[in-house]
CSV table of N, CA, C and O in Angstrom, one decimal:
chain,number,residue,atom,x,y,z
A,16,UNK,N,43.4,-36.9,-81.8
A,16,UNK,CA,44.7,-36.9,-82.4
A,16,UNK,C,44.8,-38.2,-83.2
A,16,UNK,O,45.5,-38.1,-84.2
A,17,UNK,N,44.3,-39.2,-82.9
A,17,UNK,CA,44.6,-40.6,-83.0
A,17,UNK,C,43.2,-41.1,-84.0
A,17,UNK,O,42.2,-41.6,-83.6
A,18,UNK,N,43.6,-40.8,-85.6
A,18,UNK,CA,42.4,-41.2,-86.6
A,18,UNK,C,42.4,-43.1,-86.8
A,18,UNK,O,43.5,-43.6,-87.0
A,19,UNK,N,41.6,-43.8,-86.7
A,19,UNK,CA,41.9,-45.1,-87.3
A,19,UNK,C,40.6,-45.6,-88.4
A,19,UNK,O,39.4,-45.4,-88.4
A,20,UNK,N,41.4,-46.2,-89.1
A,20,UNK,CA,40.1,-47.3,-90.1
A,20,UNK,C,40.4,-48.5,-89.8
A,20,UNK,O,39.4,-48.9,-89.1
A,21,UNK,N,41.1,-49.3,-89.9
A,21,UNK,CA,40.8,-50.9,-89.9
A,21,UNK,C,41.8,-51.3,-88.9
A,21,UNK,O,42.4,-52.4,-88.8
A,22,UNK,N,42.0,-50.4,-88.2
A,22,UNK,CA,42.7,-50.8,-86.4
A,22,UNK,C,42.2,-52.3,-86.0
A,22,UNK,O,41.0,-52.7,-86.0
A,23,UNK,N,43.0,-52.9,-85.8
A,23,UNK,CA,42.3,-54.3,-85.2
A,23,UNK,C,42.2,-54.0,-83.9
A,23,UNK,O,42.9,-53.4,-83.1
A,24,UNK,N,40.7,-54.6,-83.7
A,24,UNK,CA,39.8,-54.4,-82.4
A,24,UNK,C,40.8,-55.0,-81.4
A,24,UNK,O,41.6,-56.0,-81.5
A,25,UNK,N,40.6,-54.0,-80.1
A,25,UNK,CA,41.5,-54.9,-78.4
A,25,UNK,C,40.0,-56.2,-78.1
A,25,UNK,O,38.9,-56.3,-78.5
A,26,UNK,N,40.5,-56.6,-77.6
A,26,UNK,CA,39.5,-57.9,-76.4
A,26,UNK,C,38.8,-57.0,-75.5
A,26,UNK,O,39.3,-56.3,-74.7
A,27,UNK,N,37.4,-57.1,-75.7
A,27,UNK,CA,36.4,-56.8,-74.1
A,27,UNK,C,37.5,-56.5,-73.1
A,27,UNK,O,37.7,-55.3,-72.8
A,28,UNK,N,38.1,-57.4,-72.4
A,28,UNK,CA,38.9,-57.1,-71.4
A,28,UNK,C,39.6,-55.5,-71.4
A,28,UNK,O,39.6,-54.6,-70.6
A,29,UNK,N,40.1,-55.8,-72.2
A,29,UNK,CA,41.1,-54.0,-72.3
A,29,UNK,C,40.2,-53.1,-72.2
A,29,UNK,O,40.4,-52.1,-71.5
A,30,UNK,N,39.0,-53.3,-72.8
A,30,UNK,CA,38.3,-52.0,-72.9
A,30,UNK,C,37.6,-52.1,-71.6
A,30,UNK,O,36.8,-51.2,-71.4
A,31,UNK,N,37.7,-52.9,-70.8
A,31,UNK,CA,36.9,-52.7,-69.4
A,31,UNK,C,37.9,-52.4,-68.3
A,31,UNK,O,37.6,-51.9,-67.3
A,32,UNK,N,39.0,-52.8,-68.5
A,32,UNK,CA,40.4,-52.0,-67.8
A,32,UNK,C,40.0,-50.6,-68.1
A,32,UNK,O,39.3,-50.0,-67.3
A,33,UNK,N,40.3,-50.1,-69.5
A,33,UNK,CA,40.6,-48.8,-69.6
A,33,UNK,C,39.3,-48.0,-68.9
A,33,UNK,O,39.5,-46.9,-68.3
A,34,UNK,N,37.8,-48.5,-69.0
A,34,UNK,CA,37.2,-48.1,-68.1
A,34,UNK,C,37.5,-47.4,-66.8
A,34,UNK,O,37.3,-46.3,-66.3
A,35,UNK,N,38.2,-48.9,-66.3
A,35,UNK,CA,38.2,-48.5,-64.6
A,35,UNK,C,39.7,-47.5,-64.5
A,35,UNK,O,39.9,-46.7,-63.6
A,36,UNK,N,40.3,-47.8,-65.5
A,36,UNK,CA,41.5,-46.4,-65.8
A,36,UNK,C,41.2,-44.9,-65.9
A,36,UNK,O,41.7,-43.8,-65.6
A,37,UNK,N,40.3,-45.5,-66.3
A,37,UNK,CA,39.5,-43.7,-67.0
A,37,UNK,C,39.3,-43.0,-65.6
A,37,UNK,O,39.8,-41.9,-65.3
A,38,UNK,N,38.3,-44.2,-64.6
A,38,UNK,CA,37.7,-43.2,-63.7
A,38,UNK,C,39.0,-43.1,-62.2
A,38,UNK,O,38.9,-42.5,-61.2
A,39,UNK,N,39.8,-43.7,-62.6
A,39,UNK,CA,41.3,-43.8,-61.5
A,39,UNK,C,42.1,-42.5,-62.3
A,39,UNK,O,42.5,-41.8,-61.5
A,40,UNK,N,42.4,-42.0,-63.6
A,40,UNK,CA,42.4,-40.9,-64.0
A,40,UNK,C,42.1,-39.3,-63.8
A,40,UNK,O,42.8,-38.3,-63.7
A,41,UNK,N,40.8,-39.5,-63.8
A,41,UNK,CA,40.2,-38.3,-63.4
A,41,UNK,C,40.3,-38.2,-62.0
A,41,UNK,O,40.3,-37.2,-61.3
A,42,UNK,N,40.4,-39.3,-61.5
A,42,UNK,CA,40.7,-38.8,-59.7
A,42,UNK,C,42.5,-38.3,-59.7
A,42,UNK,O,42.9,-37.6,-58.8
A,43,UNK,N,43.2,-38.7,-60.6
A,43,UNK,CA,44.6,-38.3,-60.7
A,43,UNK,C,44.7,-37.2,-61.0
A,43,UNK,O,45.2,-36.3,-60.3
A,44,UNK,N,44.0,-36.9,-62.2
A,44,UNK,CA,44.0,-35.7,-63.0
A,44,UNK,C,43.6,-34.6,-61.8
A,44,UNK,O,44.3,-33.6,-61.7
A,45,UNK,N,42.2,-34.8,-60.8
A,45,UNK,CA,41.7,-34.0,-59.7
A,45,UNK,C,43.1,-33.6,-58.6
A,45,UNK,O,43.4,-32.4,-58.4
A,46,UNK,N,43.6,-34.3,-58.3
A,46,UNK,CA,44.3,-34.3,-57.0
A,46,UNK,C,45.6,-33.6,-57.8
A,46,UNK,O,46.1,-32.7,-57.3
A,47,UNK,N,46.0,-34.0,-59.0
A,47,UNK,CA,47.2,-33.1,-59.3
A,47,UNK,C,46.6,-31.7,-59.4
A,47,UNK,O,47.3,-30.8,-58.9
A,48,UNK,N,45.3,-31.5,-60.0
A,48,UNK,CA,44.9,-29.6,-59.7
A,48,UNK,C,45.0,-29.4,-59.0
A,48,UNK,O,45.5,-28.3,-58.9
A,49,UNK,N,44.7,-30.1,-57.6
A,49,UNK,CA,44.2,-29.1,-56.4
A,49,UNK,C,46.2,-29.3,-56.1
A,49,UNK,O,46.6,-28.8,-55.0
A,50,UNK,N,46.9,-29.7,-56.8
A,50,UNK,CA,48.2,-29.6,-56.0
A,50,UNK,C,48.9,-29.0,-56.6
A,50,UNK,O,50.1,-29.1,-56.4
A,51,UNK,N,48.1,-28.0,-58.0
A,51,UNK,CA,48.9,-27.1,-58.7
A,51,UNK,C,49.5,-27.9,-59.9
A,51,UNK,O,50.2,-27.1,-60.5
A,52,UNK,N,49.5,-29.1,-60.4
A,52,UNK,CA,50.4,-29.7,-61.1
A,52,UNK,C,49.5,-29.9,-62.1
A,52,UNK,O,48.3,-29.8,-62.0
A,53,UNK,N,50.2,-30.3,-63.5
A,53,UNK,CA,49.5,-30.5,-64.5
A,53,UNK,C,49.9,-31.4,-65.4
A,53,UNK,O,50.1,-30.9,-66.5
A,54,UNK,N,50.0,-32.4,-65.4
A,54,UNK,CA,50.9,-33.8,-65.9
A,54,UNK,C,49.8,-33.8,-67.1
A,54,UNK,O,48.8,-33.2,-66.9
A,55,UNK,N,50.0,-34.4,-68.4
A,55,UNK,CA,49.0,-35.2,-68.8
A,55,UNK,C,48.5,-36.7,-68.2
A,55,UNK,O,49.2,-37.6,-67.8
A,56,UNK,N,47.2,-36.7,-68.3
A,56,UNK,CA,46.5,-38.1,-67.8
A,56,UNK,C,45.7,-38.2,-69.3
A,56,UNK,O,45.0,-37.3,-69.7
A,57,UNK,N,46.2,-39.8,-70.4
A,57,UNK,CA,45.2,-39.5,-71.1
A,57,UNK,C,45.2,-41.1,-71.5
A,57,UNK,O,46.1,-41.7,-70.9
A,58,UNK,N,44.3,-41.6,-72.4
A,58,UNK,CA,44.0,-42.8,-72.4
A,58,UNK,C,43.7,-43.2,-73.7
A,58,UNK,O,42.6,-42.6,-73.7
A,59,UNK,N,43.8,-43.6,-74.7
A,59,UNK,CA,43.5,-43.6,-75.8
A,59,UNK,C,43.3,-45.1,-76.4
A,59,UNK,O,44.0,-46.0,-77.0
A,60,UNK,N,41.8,-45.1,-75.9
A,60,UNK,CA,41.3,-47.0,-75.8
A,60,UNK,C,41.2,-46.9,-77.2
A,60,UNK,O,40.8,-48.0,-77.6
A,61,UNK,N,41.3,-46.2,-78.3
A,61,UNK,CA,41.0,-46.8,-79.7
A,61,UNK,C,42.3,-46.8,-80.3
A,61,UNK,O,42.2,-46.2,-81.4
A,62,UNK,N,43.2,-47.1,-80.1
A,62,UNK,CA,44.4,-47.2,-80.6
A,62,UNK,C,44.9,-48.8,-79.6
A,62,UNK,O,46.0,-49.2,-79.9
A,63,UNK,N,44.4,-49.2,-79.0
A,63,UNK,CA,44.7,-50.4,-77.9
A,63,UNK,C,44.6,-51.7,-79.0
A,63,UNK,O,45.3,-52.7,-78.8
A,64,UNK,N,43.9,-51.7,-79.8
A,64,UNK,CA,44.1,-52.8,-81.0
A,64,UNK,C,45.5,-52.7,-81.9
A,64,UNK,O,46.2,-53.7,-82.1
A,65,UNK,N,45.6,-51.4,-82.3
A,65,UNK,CA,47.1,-51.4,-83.1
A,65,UNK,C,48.4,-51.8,-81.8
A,65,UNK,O,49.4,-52.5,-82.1
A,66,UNK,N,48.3,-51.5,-80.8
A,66,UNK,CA,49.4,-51.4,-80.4
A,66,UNK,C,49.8,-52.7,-79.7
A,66,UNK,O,50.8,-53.1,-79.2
A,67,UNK,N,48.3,-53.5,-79.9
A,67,UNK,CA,48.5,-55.4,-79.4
A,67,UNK,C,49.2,-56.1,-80.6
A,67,UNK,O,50.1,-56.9,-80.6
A,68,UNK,N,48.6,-55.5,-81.8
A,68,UNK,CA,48.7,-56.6,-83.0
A,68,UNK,C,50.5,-56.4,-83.2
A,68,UNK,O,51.3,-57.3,-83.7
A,69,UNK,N,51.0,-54.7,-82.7
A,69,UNK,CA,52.2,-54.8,-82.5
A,69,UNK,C,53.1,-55.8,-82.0
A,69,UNK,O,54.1,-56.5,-82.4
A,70,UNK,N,52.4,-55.6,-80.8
A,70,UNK,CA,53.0,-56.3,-79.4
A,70,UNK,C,53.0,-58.1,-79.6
A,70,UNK,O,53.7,-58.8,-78.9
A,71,UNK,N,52.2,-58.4,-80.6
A,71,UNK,CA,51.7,-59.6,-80.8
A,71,UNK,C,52.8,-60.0,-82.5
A,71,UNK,O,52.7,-61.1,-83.1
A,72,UNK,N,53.4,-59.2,-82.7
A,72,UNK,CA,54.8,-59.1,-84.2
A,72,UNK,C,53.5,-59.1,-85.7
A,72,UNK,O,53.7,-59.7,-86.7
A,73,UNK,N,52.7,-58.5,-85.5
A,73,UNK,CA,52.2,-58.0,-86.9
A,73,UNK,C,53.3,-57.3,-88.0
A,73,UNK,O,53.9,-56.2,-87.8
A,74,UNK,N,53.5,-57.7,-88.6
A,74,UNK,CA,53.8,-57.3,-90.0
A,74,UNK,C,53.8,-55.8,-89.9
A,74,UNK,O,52.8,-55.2,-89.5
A,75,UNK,N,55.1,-55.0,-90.3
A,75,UNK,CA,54.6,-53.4,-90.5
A,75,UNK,C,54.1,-53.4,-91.3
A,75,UNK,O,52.9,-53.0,-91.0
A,76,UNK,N,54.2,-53.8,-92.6
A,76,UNK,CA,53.4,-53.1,-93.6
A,76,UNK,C,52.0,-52.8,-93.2
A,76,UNK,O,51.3,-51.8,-93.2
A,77,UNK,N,51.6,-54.8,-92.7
A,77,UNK,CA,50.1,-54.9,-92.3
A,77,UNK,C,49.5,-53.6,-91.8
A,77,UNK,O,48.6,-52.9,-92.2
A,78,UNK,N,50.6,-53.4,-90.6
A,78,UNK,CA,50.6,-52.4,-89.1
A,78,UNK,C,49.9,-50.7,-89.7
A,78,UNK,O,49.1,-50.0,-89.2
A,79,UNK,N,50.9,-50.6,-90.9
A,79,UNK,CA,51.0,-49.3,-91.4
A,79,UNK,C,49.4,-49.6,-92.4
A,79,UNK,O,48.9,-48.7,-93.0
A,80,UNK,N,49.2,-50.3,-92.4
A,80,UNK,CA,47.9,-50.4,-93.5
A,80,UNK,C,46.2,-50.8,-93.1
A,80,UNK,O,45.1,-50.8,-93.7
A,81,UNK,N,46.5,-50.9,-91.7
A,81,UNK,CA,45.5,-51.0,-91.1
A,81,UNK,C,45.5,-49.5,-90.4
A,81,UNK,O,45.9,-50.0,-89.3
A,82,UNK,N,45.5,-48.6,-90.2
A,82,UNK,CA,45.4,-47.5,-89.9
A,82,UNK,C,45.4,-46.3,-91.0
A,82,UNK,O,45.9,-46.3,-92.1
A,83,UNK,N,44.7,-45.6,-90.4
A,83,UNK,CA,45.1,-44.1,-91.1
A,83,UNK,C,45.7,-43.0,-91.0
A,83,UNK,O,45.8,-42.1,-91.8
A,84,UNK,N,46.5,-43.3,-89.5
A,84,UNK,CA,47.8,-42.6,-88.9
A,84,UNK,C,48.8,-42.7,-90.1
A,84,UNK,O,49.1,-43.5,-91.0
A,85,UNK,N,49.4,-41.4,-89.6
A,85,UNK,CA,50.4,-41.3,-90.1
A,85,UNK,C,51.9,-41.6,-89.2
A,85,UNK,O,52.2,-41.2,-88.0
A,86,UNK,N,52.7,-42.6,-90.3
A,86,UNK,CA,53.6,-43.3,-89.5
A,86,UNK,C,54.5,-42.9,-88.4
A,86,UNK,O,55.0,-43.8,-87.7
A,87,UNK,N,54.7,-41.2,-88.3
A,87,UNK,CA,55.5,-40.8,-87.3
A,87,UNK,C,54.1,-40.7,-86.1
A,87,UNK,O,54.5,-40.5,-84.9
A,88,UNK,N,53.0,-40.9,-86.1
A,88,UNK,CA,51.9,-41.4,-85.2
A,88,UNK,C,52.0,-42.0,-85.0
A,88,UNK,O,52.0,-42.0,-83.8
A,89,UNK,N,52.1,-43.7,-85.7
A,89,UNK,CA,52.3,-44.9,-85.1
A,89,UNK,C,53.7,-45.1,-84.3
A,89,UNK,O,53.6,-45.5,-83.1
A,90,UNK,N,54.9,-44.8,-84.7
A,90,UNK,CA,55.9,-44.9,-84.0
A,90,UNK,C,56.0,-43.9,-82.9
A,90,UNK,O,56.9,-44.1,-82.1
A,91,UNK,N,55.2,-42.8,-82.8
A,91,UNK,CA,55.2,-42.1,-81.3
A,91,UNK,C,54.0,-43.1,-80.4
A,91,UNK,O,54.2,-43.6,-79.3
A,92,UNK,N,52.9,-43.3,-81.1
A,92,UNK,CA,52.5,-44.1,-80.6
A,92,UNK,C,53.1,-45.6,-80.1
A,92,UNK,O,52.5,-46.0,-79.1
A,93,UNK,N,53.7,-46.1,-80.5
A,93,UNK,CA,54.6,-47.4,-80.0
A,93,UNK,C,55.8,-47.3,-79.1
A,93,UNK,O,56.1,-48.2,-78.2
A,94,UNK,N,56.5,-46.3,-79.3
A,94,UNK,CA,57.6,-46.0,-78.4
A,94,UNK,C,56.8,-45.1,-77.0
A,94,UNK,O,57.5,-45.0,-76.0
A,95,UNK,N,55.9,-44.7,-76.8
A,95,UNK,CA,55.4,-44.0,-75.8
A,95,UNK,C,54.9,-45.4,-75.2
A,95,UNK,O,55.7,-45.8,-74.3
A,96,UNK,N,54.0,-46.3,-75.5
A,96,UNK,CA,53.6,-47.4,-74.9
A,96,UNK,C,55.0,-48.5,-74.1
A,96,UNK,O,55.1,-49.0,-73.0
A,97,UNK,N,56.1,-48.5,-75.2
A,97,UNK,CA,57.2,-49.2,-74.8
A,97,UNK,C,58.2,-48.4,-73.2
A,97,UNK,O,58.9,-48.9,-72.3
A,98,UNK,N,57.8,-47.0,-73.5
A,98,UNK,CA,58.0,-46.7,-72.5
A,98,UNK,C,57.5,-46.2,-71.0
A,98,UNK,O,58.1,-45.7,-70.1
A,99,UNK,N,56.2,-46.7,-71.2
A,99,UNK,CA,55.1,-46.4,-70.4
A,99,UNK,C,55.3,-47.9,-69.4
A,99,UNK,O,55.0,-48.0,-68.2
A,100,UNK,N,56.0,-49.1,-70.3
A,100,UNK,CA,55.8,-50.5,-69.9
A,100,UNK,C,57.5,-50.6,-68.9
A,100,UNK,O,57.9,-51.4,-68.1
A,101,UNK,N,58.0,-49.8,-69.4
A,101,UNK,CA,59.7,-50.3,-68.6
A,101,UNK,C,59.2,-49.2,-67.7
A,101,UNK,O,59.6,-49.4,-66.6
A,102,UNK,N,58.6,-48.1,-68.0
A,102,UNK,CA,58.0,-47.4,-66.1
A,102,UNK,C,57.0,-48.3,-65.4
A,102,UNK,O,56.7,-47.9,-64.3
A,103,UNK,N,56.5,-49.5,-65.8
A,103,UNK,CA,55.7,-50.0,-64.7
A,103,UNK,C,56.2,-51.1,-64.3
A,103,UNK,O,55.9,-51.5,-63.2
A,104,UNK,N,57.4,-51.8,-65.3
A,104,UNK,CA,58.1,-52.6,-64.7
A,104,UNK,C,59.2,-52.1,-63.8
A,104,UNK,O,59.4,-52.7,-62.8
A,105,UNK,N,60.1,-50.8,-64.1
A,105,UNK,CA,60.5,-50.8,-62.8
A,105,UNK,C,59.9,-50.4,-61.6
A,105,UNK,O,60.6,-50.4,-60.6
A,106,UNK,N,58.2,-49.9,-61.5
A,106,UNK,CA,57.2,-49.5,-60.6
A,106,UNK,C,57.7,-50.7,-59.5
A,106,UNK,O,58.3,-50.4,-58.5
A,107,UNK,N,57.3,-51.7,-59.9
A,107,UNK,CA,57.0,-52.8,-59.8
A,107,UNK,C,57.9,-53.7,-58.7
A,107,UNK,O,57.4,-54.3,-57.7
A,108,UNK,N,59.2,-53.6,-59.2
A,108,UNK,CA,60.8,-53.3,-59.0
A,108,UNK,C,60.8,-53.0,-57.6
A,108,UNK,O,61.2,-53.6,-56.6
A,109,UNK,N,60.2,-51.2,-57.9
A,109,UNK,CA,60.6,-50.7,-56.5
A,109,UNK,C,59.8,-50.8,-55.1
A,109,UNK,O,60.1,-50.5,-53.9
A,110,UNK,N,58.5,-51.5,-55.8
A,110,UNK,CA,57.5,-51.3,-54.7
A,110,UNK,C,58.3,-52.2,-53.6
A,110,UNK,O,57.8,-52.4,-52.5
């Protein structure tokens, strides 16, 4: 879904989280089948550079010019992340 050309690269680090995400995923993805359920589980480590240089106040234009997404991509892409982050902060909250 997610095309890029001059995405700025994430840090080693992210991409070795998303590793150990991937394989904590498929064990999610497993246990929701066997419980009938079917959520998406999905991970999209090549898009983890655009969505830092965001996070980090890049320039839209820049934003919009280092990819080959199309902008209603980038902005579902950014508001899913923004909302992925106020679900872990109130995770976090309730634990």
């Amino acid at each position: 879904m997610f095309g890029q050309s001059r995405v700025p690269c994430a840090p080693r680090q992210v991409y070795h989280t998303i590793e150990i995400l991937s394989d904590r995923a498929s064990t999610l993805q497993a246990a929701q089948f066997e419980a009938g359920l079917a959520f998406p589980v999905g991970l999209e480590a090549g898009v983890c550079g655009l969505v830092e240089a965001w996070a980090e106040g890049m320039d839209w234009g820049m934003l919009v010019g280092s990819t080959s997404l199309d902008l209603g991509d980038i902005y579902r892409l950014l508001r899913r992340s923004v909302d992925l982050l106020k679900q872990v902060t109130s995770a976090t909250r309730a634990v």
